[in-house]
């Protein structure tokens, strides 16, 4: 069974940056992957590298994946207090696209907390 482990959360002031990582074991490059915040999908990446973002993070957040390292990333810049929350890594065993519906992500990590202060 795939396990996902996030890291990189923490506290930052508004306007700051943070990078999150998600290591998958085992890693399947065919899986669509995504980041969720407080249970809502904010960014997705397909097996082909295509990406999809929630409007509120578009232009500020960048999702990426490194198949050789079995890792997905989320680079967050221009952070706002409303970005505060639990960030969870997710993967879909049957949808390989960036645009998978939220319910398609059947594997999730434990989450890492991000706190943005004003």
Coordinates of N, CA, C and O in Angstrom, one line a residue:
X1 N 0.8 -1.2 0.0 CA 0.0 0.0 0.0 C 0.9 1.2 0.0 O 1.9 1.3 0.7
X2 N 0.5 2.2 -0.8 CA 1.3 3.4 -0.9 C 1.1 4.2 0.4 O 0.0 4.4 0.9
X3 N 2.2 4.8 0.8 CA 2.2 5.7 2.0 C 2.8 7.0 1.5 O 3.8 7.1 0.8
X4 N 2.2 8.1 2.0 CA 2.6 9.4 1.7 C 3.0 10.1 3.0 O 2.3 10.1 4.0
X5 N 4.2 10.8 2.9 CA 4.7 11.5 4.1 C 5.1 12.9 3.7 O 6.0 13.1 2.9
X6 N 4.4 13.9 4.3 CA 4.7 15.3 4.0 C 5.7 15.9 5.0 O 5.9 15.4 6.1
X7 N 6.4 16.9 4.5 CA 7.3 17.7 5.4 C 7.4 19.1 4.9 O 7.0 19.3 3.7
X8 N 7.9 20.0 5.7 CA 8.1 21.3 5.3 C 7.2 22.4 5.8 O 7.4 23.6 5.5
X9 N 6.2 22.0 6.5 CA 5.3 23.0 7.1 C 5.9 23.8 8.2 O 7.1 23.6 8.6
X10 N 5.2 24.9 8.6 CA 5.8 25.7 9.6 C 5.1 27.0 9.7 O 4.0 27.2 9.2
X11 N 5.7 28.0 10.4 CA 5.1 29.3 10.6 C 5.8 30.3 9.8 O 7.1 30.3 9.8
X12 N 5.1 31.3 9.2 CA 5.8 32.3 8.4 C 4.9 33.5 8.4 O 3.7 33.5 8.6
X13 N 5.5 34.7 8.2 CA 4.8 35.9 8.1 C 4.2 36.1 6.7 O 4.6 35.6 5.8
X14 N 3.1 36.9 6.7 CA 2.5 37.2 5.4 C 3.5 37.7 4.4 O 4.3 38.5 4.8
X15 N 3.4 37.2 3.2 CA 4.3 37.6 2.2 C 5.5 36.7 2.0 O 6.3 36.8 1.1
X16 N 5.7 35.8 3.0 CA 6.8 34.9 3.0 C 6.5 33.7 2.1 O 5.5 33.6 1.4
X17 N 7.5 32.8 2.2 CA 7.5 31.6 1.3 C 7.7 30.3 2.1 O 8.4 30.4 3.2
X18 N 7.2 29.2 1.7 CA 7.5 27.9 2.2 C 7.4 26.9 1.1 O 6.7 27.1 0.1
X19 N 8.2 25.8 1.3 CA 8.1 24.7 0.4 C 7.8 23.4 1.1 O 8.3 23.1 2.2
X20 N 6.8 22.7 0.6 CA 6.4 21.4 1.1 C 6.9 20.3 0.2 O 7.0 20.4 -1.0
X21 N 7.1 19.1 0.9 CA 7.5 17.9 0.1 C 6.6 16.8 0.5 O 6.1 16.7 1.7
X22 N 6.4 15.8 -0.4 CA 5.6 14.7 -0.1 C 6.3 13.5 -0.8 O 6.5 13.4 -2.0
X23 N 6.8 12.6 0.1 CA 7.5 11.4 -0.4 C 6.5 10.2 -0.4 O 5.8 9.9 0.6
X24 N 6.5 9.6 -1.6 CA 5.6 8.4 -1.8 C 6.4 7.1 -1.8 O 7.4 7.0 -2.4
X25 N 5.9 6.1 -1.0 CA 6.5 4.8 -1.0 C 5.5 3.7 -1.0 O 4.7 3.6 0.0
X26 N 5.5 2.9 -2.0 CA 6.2 3.0 -3.2 C 5.6 4.1 -4.1 O 4.5 4.6 -3.8
X27 N 6.4 4.5 -5.0 CA 6.0 5.6 -5.9 C 5.6 5.1 -7.3 O 6.3 4.3 -7.9
X28 N 4.4 5.6 -7.8 CA 4.0 5.2 -9.1 C 3.8 6.4 -9.9 O 2.9 7.3 -9.6
X29 N 4.6 6.6 -10.9 CA 4.5 7.8 -11.7 C 3.2 8.0 -12.5 O 2.8 9.0 -12.9
X30 N 2.4 6.9 -12.5 CA 1.1 6.9 -13.2 C 0.0 7.5 -12.3 O -1.0 7.9 -12.8
X31 N 0.3 7.7 -11.1 CA -0.7 8.2 -10.1 C -0.8 9.8 -10.4 O 0.2 10.5 -10.4
X32 N -2.0 10.2 -10.4 CA -2.3 11.7 -10.3 C -2.0 12.0 -8.8 O -2.4 11.3 -8.0
X33 N -1.5 13.2 -8.6 CA -1.2 13.6 -7.2 C -1.7 15.0 -7.0 O -1.9 15.8 -8.0
X34 N -1.9 15.4 -5.8 CA -2.4 16.7 -5.4 C -2.1 17.1 -4.0 O -1.7 16.3 -3.2
X35 N -2.3 18.4 -3.8 CA -2.2 19.0 -2.4 C -3.6 19.4 -2.0 O -4.3 20.1 -2.8
X36 N -3.9 19.1 -0.8 CA -5.2 19.6 -0.2 C -4.9 20.5 0.9 O -3.9 20.4 1.6
X37 N -5.8 21.5 1.1 CA -5.7 22.3 2.3 C -7.1 22.3 3.0 O -8.1 22.6 2.4
X38 N -7.0 21.9 4.3 CA -8.3 21.8 5.0 C -9.3 21.0 4.3 O -10.5 21.3 4.3
X39 N -8.9 19.9 3.6 CA -9.9 19.0 3.0 C -10.3 19.4 1.6 O -11.1 18.7 0.9
X40 N -9.7 20.6 1.1 CA -10.1 21.0 -0.3 C -8.9 21.0 -1.2 O -7.8 21.4 -0.8
X41 N -9.0 20.5 -2.4 CA -7.9 20.4 -3.3 C -7.5 21.8 -3.8 O -8.3 22.6 -4.2
X42 N -6.2 22.1 -3.7 CA -5.7 23.4 -4.1 C -4.8 23.3 -5.3 O -4.6 24.3 -6.1
X43 N -4.2 22.1 -5.6 CA -3.3 22.0 -6.7 C -3.2 20.5 -7.1 O -3.2 19.7 -6.2
X44 N -3.2 20.2 -8.4 CA -3.0 18.9 -8.8 C -2.0 18.8 -9.9 O -1.7 19.7 -10.6
X45 N -1.4 17.6 -10.0 CA -0.4 17.4 -11.1 C -0.6 16.0 -11.6 O -0.7 15.0 -10.9
X46 N -0.6 15.9 -13.0 CA -0.8 14.6 -13.6 C 0.5 13.9 -13.9 O 1.6 14.4 -13.7
X47 N 0.4 12.6 -14.3 CA 1.6 11.8 -14.6 C 2.4 12.4 -15.8 O 3.6 12.2 -15.9
X48 N 1.7 13.3 -16.6 CA 2.4 13.9 -17.7 C 3.0 15.3 -17.3 O 3.5 16.0 -18.2
X49 N 2.8 15.6 -16.1 CA 3.4 16.9 -15.6 C 2.4 18.1 -15.7 O 2.7 19.2 -15.3
X50 N 1.2 17.8 -16.3 CA 0.2 18.9 -16.4 C -0.2 19.3 -15.0 O -0.2 18.5 -14.0
X51 N -0.5 20.6 -14.8 CA -0.9 21.1 -13.5 C -2.3 21.8 -13.5 O -2.7 22.2 -14.5
X52 N -2.8 21.9 -12.3 CA -4.1 22.5 -12.1 C -4.1 23.2 -10.8 O -3.6 22.6 -9.8
X53 N -4.7 24.4 -10.7 CA -4.7 25.1 -9.4 C -6.0 25.8 -9.1 O -6.8 26.2 -10.0
X54 N -6.3 25.8 -7.8 CA -7.4 26.6 -7.4 C -7.1 28.1 -7.7 O -6.0 28.5 -7.5
X55 N -8.1 28.8 -8.1 CA -7.9 30.2 -8.5 C -7.1 31.0 -7.4 O -6.3 31.9 -7.7
X56 N -7.5 30.8 -6.1 CA -6.9 31.6 -5.1 C -5.4 31.4 -4.9 O -4.8 32.2 -4.2
X57 N -4.8 30.3 -5.4 CA -3.4 30.1 -5.2 C -2.7 30.2 -6.6 O -1.4 30.2 -6.6
X58 N -3.4 30.4 -7.6 CA -2.8 30.4 -9.0 C -1.8 31.6 -9.0 O -2.2 32.7 -8.6
X59 N -0.6 31.4 -9.5 CA 0.3 32.5 -9.6 C 1.2 32.6 -8.4 O 2.2 33.3 -8.4
X60 N 0.8 32.0 -7.3 CA 1.6 32.1 -6.1 C 2.2 30.7 -5.7 O 3.2 30.7 -5.1
X61 N 1.4 29.7 -6.0 CA 1.9 28.3 -5.6 C 2.3 27.6 -6.9 O 1.7 27.7 -7.9
X62 N 3.3 26.7 -6.7 CA 3.8 25.9 -7.8 C 3.9 24.4 -7.4 O 4.6 24.1 -6.4
X63 N 3.1 23.5 -8.1 CA 3.2 22.1 -7.7 C 4.1 21.4 -8.8 O 4.2 21.8 -9.9
X64 N 4.9 20.5 -8.3 CA 5.8 19.8 -9.2 C 6.1 18.4 -8.6 O 5.7 18.1 -7.5
X65 N 6.7 17.5 -9.4 CA 7.0 16.2 -9.0 C 8.3 15.7 -9.6 O 8.6 16.1 -10.7
X66 N 9.0 14.9 -8.9 CA 10.3 14.4 -9.3 C 10.2 12.8 -9.3 O 10.2 12.2 -8.2
X67 N 9.9 12.2 -10.4 CA 9.7 10.8 -10.5 C 10.9 10.0 -10.0 O 10.8 8.9 -9.4
X68 N 12.1 10.5 -10.3 CA 13.3 9.8 -9.9 C 13.5 9.7 -8.4 O 14.0 8.8 -7.8
X69 N 12.9 10.8 -7.7 CA 13.0 10.8 -6.2 C 11.7 10.3 -5.6 O 11.6 10.3 -4.3
X70 N 10.7 10.1 -6.4 CA 9.4 9.6 -5.8 C 8.8 10.7 -4.9 O 8.2 10.4 -3.9
X71 N 8.9 11.9 -5.3 CA 8.5 13.1 -4.4 C 7.7 14.1 -5.2 O 8.0 14.4 -6.4
X72 N 6.8 14.7 -4.5 CA 6.0 15.8 -5.0 C 6.3 17.0 -4.1 O 6.5 16.8 -2.9
X73 N 6.2 18.2 -4.8 CA 6.5 19.4 -4.0 C 5.4 20.4 -4.2 O 4.6 20.4 -5.1
X74 N 5.4 21.4 -3.3 CA 4.5 22.6 -3.4 C 5.3 23.8 -2.9 O 5.7 23.9 -1.7
X75 N 5.6 24.6 -3.9 CA 6.4 25.8 -3.5 C 5.3 26.9 -3.4 O 4.5 27.2 -4.3
X76 N 5.3 27.6 -2.2 CA 4.3 28.6 -1.9 C 5.0 29.9 -1.7 O 5.9 30.0 -0.8
X77 N 4.6 30.9 -2.4 CA 5.1 32.3 -2.2 C 4.0 33.2 -2.0 O 2.8 32.9 -2.3
X78 N 4.3 34.4 -1.6 CA 3.3 35.4 -1.3 C 2.2 34.9 -0.4 O 1.0 35.2 -0.6
X79 N 2.6 34.2 0.7 CA 1.6 33.6 1.6 C 0.8 34.7 2.3 O 1.2 35.8 2.6
X80 N -0.5 34.3 2.5 CA -1.5 35.1 3.1 C -2.0 34.4 4.4 O -2.0 33.2 4.4
X81 N -2.6 35.2 5.3 CA -3.2 34.5 6.5 C -4.2 33.5 6.1 O -4.3 32.4 6.8
X82 N -4.9 33.7 5.1 CA -6.0 32.7 4.6 C -5.4 31.4 4.1 O -6.2 30.5 3.8
X83 N -4.1 31.4 3.9 CA -3.5 30.1 3.4 C -3.2 29.2 4.6 O -2.7 28.1 4.4
X84 N -3.4 29.7 5.8 CA -3.2 28.9 7.0 C -4.1 27.6 7.0 O -5.3 27.7 6.6
X85 N -3.5 26.5 7.4 CA -4.3 25.3 7.4 C -3.4 24.1 7.4 O -2.2 24.2 7.3
X86 N -4.0 22.9 7.4 CA -3.4 21.6 7.3 C -3.3 21.3 5.8 O -4.3 21.2 5.2
X87 N -2.0 21.1 5.4 CA -1.8 20.7 4.0 C -1.5 19.2 3.9 O -0.6 18.7 4.6
X88 N -2.3 18.6 3.0 CA -2.2 17.1 2.9 C -1.9 16.7 1.5 O -2.4 17.3 0.5
X89 N -1.0 15.8 1.4 CA -0.6 15.2 0.1 C -1.5 14.1 -0.2 O -1.9 13.3 0.7
X90 N -1.9 14.0 -1.5 CA -2.8 12.9 -1.9 C -2.4 12.3 -3.3 O -1.8 13.0 -4.1
X91 N -2.8 11.1 -3.5 CA -2.6 10.4 -4.8 C -3.8 9.6 -5.2 O -4.6 9.1 -4.3
X92 N -3.9 9.5 -6.5 CA -5.1 8.7 -7.0 C -4.5 7.5 -7.8 O -3.7 7.6 -8.7
X93 N -5.0 6.3 -7.3 CA -4.5 5.1 -8.0 C -5.2 4.8 -9.3 O -4.8 3.9 -10.0
X94 N -6.2 5.6 -9.6 CA -7.0 5.3 -10.9 C -7.2 6.5 -11.8 O -7.8 6.4 -12.8
X95 N -6.7 7.7 -11.3 CA -6.8 8.9 -12.2 C -5.4 9.5 -12.3 O -4.8 9.9 -11.2
X96 N -4.9 9.6 -13.5 CA -3.5 10.0 -13.6 C -3.4 11.5 -14.0 O -2.3 12.0 -14.3
X97 N -4.5 12.2 -14.1 CA -4.6 13.5 -14.6 C -4.4 14.6 -13.5 O -4.5 14.3 -12.3
X98 N -4.1 15.8 -13.9 CA -4.0 16.9 -13.0 C -5.4 17.3 -12.5 O -5.5 17.9 -11.4
X99 N -6.4 17.0 -13.3 CA -7.8 17.5 -13.0 C -8.7 16.5 -12.3 O -9.9 16.6 -12.4
X100 N -8.1 15.5 -11.6 CA -8.9 14.5 -11.0 C -9.9 15.1 -9.9 O -9.5 16.1 -9.2
X101 N -11.1 14.6 -9.9 CA -12.0 15.1 -8.9 C -11.5 14.7 -7.5 O -10.7 13.8 -7.3
X102 N -11.9 15.5 -6.5 CA -11.4 15.3 -5.1 C -11.6 13.9 -4.6 O -10.7 13.3 -4.0
X103 N -12.7 13.3 -4.9 CA -13.0 12.0 -4.4 C -12.2 10.9 -5.1 O -12.1 9.8 -4.6
X104 N -11.4 11.2 -6.1 CA -10.6 10.3 -6.8 C -9.3 10.0 -6.1 O -8.6 9.0 -6.4
X105 N -8.9 10.9 -5.2 CA -7.7 10.7 -4.5 C -7.9 9.8 -3.3 O -8.4 10.2 -2.3
X106 N -7.4 8.5 -3.5 CA -7.7 7.5 -2.5 C -6.6 7.2 -1.5 O -6.7 6.3 -0.7
X107 N -5.5 7.9 -1.7 CA -4.4 7.8 -0.7 C -4.0 9.2 -0.2 O -3.9 10.1 -1.0
X108 N -3.9 9.3 1.1 CA -3.6 10.6 1.6 C -2.6 10.5 2.8 O -2.5 9.5 3.5
X109 N -1.8 11.5 2.9 CA -0.8 11.5 4.0 C -1.5 12.1 5.3 O -2.7 12.3 5.3
X110 N -0.6 12.2 6.3 CA -1.1 12.7 7.6 C -1.2 14.2 7.6 O -2.0 14.8 8.5
X111 N -0.5 14.9 6.8 CA -0.6 16.4 6.7 C 0.5 17.1 7.5 O 1.1 16.5 8.3
X112 N 0.7 18.3 7.1 CA 1.7 19.2 7.7 C 1.0 20.6 7.9 O 0.4 21.1 6.9
X113 N 1.2 21.2 9.0 CA 0.6 22.5 9.3 C 1.3 23.6 8.8 O 2.6 23.7 8.9
X114 N 0.6 24.6 8.2 CA 1.2 25.8 7.7 C 0.4 26.9 8.4 O -0.8 27.0 8.3
X115 N 1.1 27.8 9.0 CA 0.5 29.0 9.7 C 1.1 30.3 9.2 O 2.3 30.4 9.2
X116 N 0.3 31.2 8.7 CA 0.7 32.4 8.1 C 0.1 33.5 9.0 O -1.1 33.7 9.2
X117 N 1.0 34.3 9.6 CA 0.6 35.4 10.5 C 0.7 36.7 9.8 O 1.5 37.0 8.9
X118 N -0.2 37.6 10.2 CA -0.3 38.9 9.5 C 0.6 39.9 10.2 O 1.1 39.7 11.2

